[in-house]
Coordinates of C-alpha atoms and ligand atoms in Angstrom, one line a residue:
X1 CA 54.4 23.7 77.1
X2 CA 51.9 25.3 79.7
X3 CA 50.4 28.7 78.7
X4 CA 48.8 30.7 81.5
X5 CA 47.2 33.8 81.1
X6 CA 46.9 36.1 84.3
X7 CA 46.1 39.5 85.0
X8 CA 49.4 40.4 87.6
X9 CA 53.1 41.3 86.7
X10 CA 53.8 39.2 89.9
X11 CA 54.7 36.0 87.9
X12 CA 57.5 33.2 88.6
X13 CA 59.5 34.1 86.2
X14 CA 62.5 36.1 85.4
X15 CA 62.3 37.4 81.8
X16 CA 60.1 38.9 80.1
X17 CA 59.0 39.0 75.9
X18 CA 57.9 42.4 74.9
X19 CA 57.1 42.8 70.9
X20 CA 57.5 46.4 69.3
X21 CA 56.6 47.2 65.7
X22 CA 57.5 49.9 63.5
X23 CA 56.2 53.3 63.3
X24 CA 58.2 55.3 60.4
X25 CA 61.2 55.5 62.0
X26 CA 60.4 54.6 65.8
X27 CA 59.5 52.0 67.5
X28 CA 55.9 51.3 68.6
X29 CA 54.9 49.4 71.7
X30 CA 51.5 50.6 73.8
X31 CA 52.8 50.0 77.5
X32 CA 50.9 52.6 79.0
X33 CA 49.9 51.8 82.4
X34 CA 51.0 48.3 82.3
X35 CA 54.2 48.6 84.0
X36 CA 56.3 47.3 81.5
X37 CA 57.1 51.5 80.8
X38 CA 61.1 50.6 81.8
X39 CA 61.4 48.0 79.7
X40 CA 60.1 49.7 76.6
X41 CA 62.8 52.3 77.5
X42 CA 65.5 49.7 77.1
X43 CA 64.4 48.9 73.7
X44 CA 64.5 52.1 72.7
X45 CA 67.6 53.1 73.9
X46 CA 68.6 49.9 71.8
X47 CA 67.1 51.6 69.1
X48 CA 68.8 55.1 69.1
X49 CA 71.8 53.0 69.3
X50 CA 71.6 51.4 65.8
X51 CA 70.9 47.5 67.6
X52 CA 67.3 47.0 67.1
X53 CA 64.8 48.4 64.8
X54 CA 61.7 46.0 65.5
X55 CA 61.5 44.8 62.1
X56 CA 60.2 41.4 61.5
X57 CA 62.3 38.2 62.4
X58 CA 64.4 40.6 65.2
X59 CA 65.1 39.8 68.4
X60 CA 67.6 41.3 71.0
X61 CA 68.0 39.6 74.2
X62 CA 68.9 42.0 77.4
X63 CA 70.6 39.4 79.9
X64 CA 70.5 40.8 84.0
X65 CA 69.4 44.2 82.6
X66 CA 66.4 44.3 85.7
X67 CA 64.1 46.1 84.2
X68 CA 60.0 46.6 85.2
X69 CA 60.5 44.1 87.9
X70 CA 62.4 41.3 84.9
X71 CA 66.0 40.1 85.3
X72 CA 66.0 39.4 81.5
X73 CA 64.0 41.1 78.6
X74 CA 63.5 40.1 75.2
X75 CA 62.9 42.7 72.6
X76 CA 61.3 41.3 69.2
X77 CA 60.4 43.1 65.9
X78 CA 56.8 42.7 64.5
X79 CA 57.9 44.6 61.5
X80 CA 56.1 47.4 60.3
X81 CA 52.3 48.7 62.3
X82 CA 50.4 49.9 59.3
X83 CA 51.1 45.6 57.9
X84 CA 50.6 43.8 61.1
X85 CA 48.5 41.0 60.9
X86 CA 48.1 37.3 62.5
X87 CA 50.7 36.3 60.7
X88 CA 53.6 39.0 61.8
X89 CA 52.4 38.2 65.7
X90 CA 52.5 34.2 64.5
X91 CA 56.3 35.2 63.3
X92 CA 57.2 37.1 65.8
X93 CA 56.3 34.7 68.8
X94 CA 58.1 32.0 67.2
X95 CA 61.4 34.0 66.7
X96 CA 60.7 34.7 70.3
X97 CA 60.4 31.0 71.1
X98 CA 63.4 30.0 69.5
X99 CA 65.5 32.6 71.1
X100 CA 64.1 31.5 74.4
X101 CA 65.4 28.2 73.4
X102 CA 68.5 29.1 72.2
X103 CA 69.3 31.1 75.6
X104 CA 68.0 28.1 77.4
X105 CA 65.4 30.4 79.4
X106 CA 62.5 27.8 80.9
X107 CA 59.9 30.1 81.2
X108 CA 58.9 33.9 80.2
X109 CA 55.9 36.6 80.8
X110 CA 54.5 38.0 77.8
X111 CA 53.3 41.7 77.7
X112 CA 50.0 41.5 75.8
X113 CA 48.8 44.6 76.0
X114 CA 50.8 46.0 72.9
X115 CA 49.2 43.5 70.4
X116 CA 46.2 44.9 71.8
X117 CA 45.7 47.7 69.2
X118 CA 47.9 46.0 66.8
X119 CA 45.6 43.0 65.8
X120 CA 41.9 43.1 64.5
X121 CA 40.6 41.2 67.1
X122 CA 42.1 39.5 70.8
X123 CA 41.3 35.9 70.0
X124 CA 43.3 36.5 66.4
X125 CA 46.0 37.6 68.2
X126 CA 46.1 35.1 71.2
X127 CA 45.8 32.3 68.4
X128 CA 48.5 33.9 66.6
X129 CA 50.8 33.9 69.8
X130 CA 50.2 30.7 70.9
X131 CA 50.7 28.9 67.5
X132 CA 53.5 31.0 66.9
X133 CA 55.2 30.1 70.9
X134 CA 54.6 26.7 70.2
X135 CA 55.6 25.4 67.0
X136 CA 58.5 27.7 67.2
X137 CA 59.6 26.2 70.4
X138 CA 59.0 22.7 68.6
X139 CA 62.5 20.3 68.2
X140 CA 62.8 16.7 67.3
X141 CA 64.9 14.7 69.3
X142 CA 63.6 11.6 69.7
X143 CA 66.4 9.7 68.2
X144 CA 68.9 10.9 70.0
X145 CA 70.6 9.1 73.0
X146 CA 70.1 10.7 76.3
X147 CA 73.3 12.5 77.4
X148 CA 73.2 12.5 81.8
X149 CA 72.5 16.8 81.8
X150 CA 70.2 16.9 78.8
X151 CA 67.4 16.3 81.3
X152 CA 67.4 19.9 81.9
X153 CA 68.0 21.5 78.4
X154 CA 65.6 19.4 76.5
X155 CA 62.9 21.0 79.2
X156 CA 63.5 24.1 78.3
X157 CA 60.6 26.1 77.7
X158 CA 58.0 24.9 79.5
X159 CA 56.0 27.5 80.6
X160 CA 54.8 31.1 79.1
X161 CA 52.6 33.8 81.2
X162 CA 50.8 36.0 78.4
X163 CA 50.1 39.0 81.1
X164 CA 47.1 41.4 80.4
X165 CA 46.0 43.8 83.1
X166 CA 42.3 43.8 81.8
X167 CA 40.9 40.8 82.2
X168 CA 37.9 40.7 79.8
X169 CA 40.3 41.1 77.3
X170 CA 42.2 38.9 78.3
X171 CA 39.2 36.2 78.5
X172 CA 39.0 37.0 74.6
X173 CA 43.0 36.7 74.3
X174 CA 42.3 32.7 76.5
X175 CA 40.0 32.0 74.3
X176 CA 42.3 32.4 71.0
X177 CA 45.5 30.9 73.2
X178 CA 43.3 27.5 74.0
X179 CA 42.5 27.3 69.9
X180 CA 45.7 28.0 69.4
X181 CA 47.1 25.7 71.2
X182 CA 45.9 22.5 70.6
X183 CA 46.0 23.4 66.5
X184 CA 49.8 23.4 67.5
X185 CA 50.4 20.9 69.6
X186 CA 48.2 19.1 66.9
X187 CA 50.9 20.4 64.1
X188 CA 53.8 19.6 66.1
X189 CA 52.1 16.0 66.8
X190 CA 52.5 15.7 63.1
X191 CA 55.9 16.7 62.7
X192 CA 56.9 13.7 65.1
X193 CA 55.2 11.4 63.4
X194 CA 56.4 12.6 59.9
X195 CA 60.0 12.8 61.5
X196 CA 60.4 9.6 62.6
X197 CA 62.8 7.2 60.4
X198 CA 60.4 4.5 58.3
X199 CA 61.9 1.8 60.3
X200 CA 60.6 3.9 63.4
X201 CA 57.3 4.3 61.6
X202 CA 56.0 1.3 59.5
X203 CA 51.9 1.2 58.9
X204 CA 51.6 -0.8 61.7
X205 CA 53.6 1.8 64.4
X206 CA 51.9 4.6 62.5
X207 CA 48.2 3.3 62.9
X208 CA 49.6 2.1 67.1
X209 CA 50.4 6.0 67.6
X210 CA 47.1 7.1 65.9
X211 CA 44.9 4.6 67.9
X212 CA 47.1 6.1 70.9
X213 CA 46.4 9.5 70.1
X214 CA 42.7 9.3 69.9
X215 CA 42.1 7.8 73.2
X216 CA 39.6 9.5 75.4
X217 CA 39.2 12.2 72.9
X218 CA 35.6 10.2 71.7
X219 CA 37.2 8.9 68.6
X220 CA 35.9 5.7 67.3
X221 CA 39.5 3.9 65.5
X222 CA 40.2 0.9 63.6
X223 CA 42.5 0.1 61.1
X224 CA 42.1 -2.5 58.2
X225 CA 44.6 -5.2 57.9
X226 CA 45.6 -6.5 54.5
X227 CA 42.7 -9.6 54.9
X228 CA 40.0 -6.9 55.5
X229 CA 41.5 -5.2 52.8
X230 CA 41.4 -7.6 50.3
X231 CA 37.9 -8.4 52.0
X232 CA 37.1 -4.9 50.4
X233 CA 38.6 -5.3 47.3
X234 CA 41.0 -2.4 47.7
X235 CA 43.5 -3.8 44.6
X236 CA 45.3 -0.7 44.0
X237 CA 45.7 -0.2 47.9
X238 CA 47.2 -3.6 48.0
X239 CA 48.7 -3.7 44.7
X240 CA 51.2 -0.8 46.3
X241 CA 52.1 -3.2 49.4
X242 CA 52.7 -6.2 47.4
X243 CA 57.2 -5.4 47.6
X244 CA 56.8 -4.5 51.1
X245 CA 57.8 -7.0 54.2
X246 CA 55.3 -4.4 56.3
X247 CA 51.9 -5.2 56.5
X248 CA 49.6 -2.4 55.4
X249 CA 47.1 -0.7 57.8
X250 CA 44.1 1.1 56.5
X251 CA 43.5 4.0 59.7
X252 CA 39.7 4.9 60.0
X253 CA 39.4 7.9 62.6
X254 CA 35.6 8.5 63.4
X255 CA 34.0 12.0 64.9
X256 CA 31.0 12.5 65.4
X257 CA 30.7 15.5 67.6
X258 CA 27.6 17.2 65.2
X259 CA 23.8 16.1 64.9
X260 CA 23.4 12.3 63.9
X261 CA 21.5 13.5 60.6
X262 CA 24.7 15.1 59.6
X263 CA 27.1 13.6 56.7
X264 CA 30.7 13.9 57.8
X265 CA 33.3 15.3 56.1
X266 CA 36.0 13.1 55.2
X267 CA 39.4 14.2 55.7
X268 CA 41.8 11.3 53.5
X269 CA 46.0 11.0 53.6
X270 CA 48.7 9.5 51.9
X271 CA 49.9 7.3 54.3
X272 CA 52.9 6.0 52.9
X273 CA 55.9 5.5 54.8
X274 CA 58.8 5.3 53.1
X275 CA 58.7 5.5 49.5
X276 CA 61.3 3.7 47.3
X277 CA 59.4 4.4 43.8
X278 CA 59.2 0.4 43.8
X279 CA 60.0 -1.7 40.4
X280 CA 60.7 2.0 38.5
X281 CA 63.4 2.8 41.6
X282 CA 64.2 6.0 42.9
X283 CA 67.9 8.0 42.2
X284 CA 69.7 8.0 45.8
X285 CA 70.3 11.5 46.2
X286 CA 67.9 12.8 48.4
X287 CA 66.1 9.3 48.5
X288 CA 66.1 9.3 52.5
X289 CA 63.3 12.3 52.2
X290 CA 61.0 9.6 51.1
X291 CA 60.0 8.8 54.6
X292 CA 57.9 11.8 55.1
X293 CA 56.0 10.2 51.8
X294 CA 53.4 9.9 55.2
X295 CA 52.8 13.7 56.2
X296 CA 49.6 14.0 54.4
X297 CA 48.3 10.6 56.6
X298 CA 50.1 12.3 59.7
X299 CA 48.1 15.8 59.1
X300 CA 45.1 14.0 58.9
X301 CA 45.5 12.3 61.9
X302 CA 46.9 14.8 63.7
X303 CA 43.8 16.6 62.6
X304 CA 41.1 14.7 63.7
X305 CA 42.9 14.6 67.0
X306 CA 43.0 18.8 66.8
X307 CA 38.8 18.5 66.1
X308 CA 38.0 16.4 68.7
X309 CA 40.3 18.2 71.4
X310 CA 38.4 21.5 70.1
X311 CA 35.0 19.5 71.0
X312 CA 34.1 20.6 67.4
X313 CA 30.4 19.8 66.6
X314 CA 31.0 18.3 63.4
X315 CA 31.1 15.2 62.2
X316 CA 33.9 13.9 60.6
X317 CA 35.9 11.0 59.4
X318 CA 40.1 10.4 59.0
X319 CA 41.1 7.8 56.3
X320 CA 44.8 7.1 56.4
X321 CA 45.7 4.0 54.0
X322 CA 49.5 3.4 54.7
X323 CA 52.2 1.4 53.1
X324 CA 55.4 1.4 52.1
X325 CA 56.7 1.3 47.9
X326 CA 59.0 -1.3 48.0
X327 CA 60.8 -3.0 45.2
X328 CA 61.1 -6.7 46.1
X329 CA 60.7 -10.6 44.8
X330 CA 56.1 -9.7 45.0
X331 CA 56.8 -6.2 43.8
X332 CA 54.3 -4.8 41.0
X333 CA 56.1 -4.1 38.1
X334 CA 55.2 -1.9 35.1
X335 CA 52.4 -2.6 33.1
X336 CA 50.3 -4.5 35.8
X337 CA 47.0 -4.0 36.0
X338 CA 45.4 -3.1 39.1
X339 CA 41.6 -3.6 40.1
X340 CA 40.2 -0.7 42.3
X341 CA 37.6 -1.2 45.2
X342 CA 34.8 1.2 42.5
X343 CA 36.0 -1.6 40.1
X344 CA 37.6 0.7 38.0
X345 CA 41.0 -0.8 36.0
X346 CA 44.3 0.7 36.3
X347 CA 47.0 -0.1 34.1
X348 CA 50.9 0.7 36.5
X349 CA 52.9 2.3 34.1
X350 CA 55.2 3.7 36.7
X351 CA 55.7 1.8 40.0
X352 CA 56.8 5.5 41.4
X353 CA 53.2 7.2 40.6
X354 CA 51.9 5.4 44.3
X355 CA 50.3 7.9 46.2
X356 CA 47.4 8.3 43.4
X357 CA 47.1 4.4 43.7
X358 CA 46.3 3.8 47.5
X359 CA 44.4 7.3 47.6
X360 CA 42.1 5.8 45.1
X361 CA 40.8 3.5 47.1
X362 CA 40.6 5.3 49.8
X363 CA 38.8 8.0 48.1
X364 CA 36.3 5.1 47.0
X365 CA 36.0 4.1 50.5
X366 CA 35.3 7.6 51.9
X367 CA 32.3 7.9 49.2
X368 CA 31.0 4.1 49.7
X369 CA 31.0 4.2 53.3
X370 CA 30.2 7.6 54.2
X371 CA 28.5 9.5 51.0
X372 CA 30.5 12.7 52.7
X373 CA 29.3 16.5 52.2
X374 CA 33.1 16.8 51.2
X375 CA 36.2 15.3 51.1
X376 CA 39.6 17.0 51.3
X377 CA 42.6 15.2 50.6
X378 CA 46.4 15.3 51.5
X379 CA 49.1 14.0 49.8
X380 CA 53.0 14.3 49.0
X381 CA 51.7 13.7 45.7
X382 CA 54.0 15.1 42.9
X383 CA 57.7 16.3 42.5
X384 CA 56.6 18.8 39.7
X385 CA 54.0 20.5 42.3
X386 CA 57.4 21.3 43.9
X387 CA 58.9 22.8 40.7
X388 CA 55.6 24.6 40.2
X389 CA 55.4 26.1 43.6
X390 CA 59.3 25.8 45.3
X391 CA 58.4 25.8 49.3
X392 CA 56.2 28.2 50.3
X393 CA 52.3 27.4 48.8
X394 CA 50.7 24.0 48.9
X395 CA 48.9 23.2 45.8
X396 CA 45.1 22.8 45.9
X397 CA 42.7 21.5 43.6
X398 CA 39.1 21.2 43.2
X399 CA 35.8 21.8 40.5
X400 CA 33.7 22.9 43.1
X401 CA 33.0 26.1 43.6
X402 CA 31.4 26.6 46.9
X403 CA 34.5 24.5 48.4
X404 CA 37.0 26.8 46.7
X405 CA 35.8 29.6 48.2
X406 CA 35.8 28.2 51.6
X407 CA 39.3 27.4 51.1
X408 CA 40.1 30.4 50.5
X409 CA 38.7 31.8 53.5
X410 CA 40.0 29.2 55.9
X411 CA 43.4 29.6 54.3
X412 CA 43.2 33.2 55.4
X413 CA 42.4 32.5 58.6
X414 CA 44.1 29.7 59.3
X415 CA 47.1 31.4 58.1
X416 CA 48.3 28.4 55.9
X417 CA 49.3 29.2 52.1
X418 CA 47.5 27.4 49.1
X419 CA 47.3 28.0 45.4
X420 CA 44.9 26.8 43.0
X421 CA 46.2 24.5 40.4
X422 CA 44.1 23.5 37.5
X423 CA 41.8 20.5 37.3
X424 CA 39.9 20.2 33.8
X425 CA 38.6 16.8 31.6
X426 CA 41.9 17.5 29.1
X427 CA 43.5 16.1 32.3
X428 CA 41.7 13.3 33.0
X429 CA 41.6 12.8 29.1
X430 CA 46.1 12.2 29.5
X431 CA 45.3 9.7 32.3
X432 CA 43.3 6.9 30.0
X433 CA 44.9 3.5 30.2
X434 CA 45.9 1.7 26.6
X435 CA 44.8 -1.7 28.2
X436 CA 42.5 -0.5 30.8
X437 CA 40.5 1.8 32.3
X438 CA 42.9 4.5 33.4
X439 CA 47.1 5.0 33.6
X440 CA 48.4 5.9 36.7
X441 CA 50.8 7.9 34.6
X442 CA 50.3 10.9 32.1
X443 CA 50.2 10.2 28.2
X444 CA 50.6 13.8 27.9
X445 CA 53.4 16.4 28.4
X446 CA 54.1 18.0 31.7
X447 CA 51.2 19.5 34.2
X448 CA 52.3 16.3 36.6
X449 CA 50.6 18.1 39.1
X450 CA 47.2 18.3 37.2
X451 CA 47.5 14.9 35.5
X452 CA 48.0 13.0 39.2
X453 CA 44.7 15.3 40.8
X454 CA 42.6 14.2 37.7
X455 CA 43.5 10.4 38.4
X456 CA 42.6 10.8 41.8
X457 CA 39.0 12.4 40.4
X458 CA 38.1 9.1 39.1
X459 CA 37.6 7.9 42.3
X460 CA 35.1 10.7 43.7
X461 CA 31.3 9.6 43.1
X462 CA 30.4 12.6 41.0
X463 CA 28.7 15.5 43.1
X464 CA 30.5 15.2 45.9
X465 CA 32.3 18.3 47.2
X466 CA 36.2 17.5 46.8
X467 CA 39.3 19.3 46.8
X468 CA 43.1 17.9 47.0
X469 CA 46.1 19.2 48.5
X470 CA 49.2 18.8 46.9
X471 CA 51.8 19.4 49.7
X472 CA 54.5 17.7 48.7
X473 CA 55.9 21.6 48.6
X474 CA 55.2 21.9 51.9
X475 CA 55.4 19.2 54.1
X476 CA 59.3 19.1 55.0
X477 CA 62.8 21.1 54.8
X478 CA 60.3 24.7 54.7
X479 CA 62.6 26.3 57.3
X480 CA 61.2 29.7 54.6
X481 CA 58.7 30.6 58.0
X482 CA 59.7 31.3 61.4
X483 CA 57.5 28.3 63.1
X484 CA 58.7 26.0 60.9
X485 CA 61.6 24.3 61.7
X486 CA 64.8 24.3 59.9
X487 CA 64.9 20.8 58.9
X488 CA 62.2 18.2 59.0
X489 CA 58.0 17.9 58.7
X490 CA 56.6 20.8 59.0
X491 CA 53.0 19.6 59.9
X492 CA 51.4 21.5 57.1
X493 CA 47.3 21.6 56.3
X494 CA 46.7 20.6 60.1
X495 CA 45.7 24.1 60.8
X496 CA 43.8 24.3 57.6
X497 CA 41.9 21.0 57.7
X498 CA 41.1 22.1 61.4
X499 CA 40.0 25.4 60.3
X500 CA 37.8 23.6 57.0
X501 CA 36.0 21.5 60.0
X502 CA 35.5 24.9 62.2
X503 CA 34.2 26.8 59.4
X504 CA 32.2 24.3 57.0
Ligands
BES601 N1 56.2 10.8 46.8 C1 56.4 11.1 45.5 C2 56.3 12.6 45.3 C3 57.3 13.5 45.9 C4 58.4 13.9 45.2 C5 57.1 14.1 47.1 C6 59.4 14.7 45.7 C7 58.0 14.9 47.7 C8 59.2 15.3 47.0 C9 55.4 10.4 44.6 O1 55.0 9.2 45.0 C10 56.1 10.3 43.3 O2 57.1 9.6 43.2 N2 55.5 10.9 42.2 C11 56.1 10.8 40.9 C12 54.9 10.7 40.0 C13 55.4 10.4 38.6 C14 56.0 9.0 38.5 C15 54.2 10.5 37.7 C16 56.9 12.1 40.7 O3 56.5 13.2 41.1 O4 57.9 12.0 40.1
MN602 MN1 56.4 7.7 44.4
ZN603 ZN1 55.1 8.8 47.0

């Protein structure tokens, strides 16, 4: 998708978007002077009708109604004005996306002008738009067989013209657009990866499209085989592999766009690309979810890409360690003990409790090799974080306090939804092994959530910043907000981490 800001109504295009919010009981839109006064009119007449009210999530599309100059014009509701925030334009843009879609309209102008007094600042807003536009316009159809006229549906959408008659607002609204931008295209990079069937994306195709991705973007990669793994000693990494026909792949992402002085921050993700629960096998209902076990992996990815696209000057690193949990003839089976790269001992006590296993090491790694000013993790972790928190927050852990209240911020603006989850020693007290060092499972009752951040914990060098994200929530099937889709990864915590890097 192209975005184009311009300053003329004169565009190549023949329908135009035009948001409206609500005033008490009328519609508000500022079109004063911009020329889009006639088709303002038509939405109102709409609304004295009973057929549009400009709340949020409503769209109305006039067809061949020519109008200020349009053939087509597409009314959407922001909801109410005395609310509107980022979010509400993120919403409404992707509602108008998806119509756009739906009506199979290639391109469309924009009217900026009345978000102008309706958002705090221009760049908020043109983030807003453009994140919204482009994740709502966002489909995954890469497994489906070309039909001889899809050619021209599945280009639908390709180009939007945000119009703005002053144009050093309009330089301020370009500068949020670019930002937003590439933090979608970023997310919806994600959602491809996470989409993709697990015999579409082993380790080895997962760590191909990250090397890939990173070219000319000044992004050192490598990724581990299992011999430099086991050169590393990264047992509970390689413990996980041990059922799987796929060799592993450990991704390391490099950035280094701040001073050389700087520690990074490492960004880690659960990498694992289909998840079977190994030796203690999954139920089959719902089992074919398992391949987006790899969304945290793809978010980190995705968001190093995002940070070096943005020119960022920060450093920072992206750990991926990606496997599949298979059951199989070299399986790990209960009660195996595992040695992990900090040497710590870790008795399997559930084949299913993976993630916490090959994030360990990684965690060790990120610490060993890099001695980071923080680490933030990602990872489909838990099933009860989904219980705890249904579909809309991710959970988020961490004992720091100057990197909780970051989070918070960049949550806010970033526009991404988190709650804080307790992490305290009773946890990491459930988590002791009988035999050795630690279990990978809970000798207590319930908290899954807690219990699977505090094994993770032991794997931090102590006073280093960390927090982990538990999006297991979040990361697929959270159709709940407009500019997600429906179905499928939603590419959640790329905006976040991206906003972490901006603002840390
Ligand atoms: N990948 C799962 C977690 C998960 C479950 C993600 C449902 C998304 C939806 C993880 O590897 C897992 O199996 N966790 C176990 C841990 C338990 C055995 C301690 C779980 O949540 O049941
Ligand atoms: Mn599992
Ligand atoms: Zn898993």
């Amino acid at each position: 998708m192209k975005l184009h800001a311009v300053t003329t109504l004169k565009v190549d295009t023949s329908t135009l978007v035009l948001f409206a919010a609500q005033d008490d009981k009328k519609l508000s839109c500022d079109v004063k002077g911009t020329g889009f006064e006639d088709a303002f009119k038509l939405l109102e007449d709409a609304q004295a009708e009973g057929k549009f009210k400009g709340a949020s999530k409503e769209a109305l599309f006039f067809r061949s109604c020519n109008c200020s100059g349009f053939k087509n014009v597409l009314a959407v509701g922001l909801g109410a004005k005395k609310s509107l925030n980022e979010e509400a334009v993120r919403i409404g843009a992707a509602i108008a996306a998806k119509t756009l879609v739906k009506e199979k309209v290639k391109s469309a102008a924009l009217a900026l002008q009345p978000l102008r007094k309706l958002t705090k600042t221009a760049e908020g807003a043109g983030r807003a738009v453009s994140e919204g536009f482009v994740l709502g316009a966002y489909k995954y159809e890469e497994m489906k067989s070309k039909k001889k006229d899809d050619k021209e549906t599945s280009k639908s959408l390709s180009d939007l013209y945000l119009v703005l008659k002053d144009s050093p607002a309009l330089k301020k609204f370009e500068k949020g657009v670019h930002v937003g931008l590439i933090l979608a295209e970023a997310t919806n990079f994600a959602r491809d990866l996470g989409n993709a069937p697990s015999n579409y994306m082993t380790p080895t195709i997962l760590a191909d499209r990250a090397h890939e991705a990173a070219k000319g973007l000044g992004i050192k990669f490598k990724a581990l085989g299992k011999k430099e793994c086991q050169a590393l000693k990264m047992g509970c990494f390689l413990g996980v592999n041990k059922g799987s026909h796929e060799e592993p792949r450990f991704i390391v992402m490099e950035y280094f766009g701040g001073k050389k002085s700087e520690k990074p921050i490492a960004f880690v993700g659960k990498g694992l690309t289909f998840d079977t629960g190994g030796i203690s096998i999954k139920p089959s209902a719902n089992l074919e979810d398992m391949k987006f076990d790899m969304c945290g992996g793809a978010a980190v990815i995705a968001t190093i890409v995002a940070i070096a696209r943005l020119k960022l000057k920060v450093n920072v690193v992206g750990l991926v360690p990606s496997t599949e949990n298979m059951p199989g003839g070299g399986a790990i089976k209960p009660g195996d003990v595992l040695v992990a790269m900090n040497g710590k001992t870790v008795e399997v006590n559930n084949t299913d409790a993976e993630g916490r296993l090959i994030l360990a090491d990684a965690l060790a790694y990120a610490c060993d090799h890099y001695s980071p000013r923080a680490i933030f993790d990602a990872a489909t972790l838990t099933g009860a974080c989904v219980i705890a928190l249904g579909n809309v927050f991710s959970g988020f852990f961490t004992q720091d306090s100057k990197l909780l209240k970051q989070i918070n911020e960049s949550s806010q603006s970033s526009g991404e939804r988190l709650w804080q989850l307790p992490l305290t020693e009773e946890y990491v007290d459930d988590m002791k092994g009988t035999y050795a060092d630690l279990s990978n499972i809970s000798s207590g009752k319930g908290g899954g959530s807690s219990t699977g951040a505090a094994f993770l914990s032991q794997f931090v060098t102590e006073g280093t910043p960390w927090a982990h994200f538990d999006i297991a929530p979040t990361a697929y099937s959270a159709g709940r907000f407009a500019y997600n889709p429906d179905k499928g990864a939603t590419g959640v915590i790329v905006r976040l981490f991206s906003q972490l890097a901006m603002d840390l």
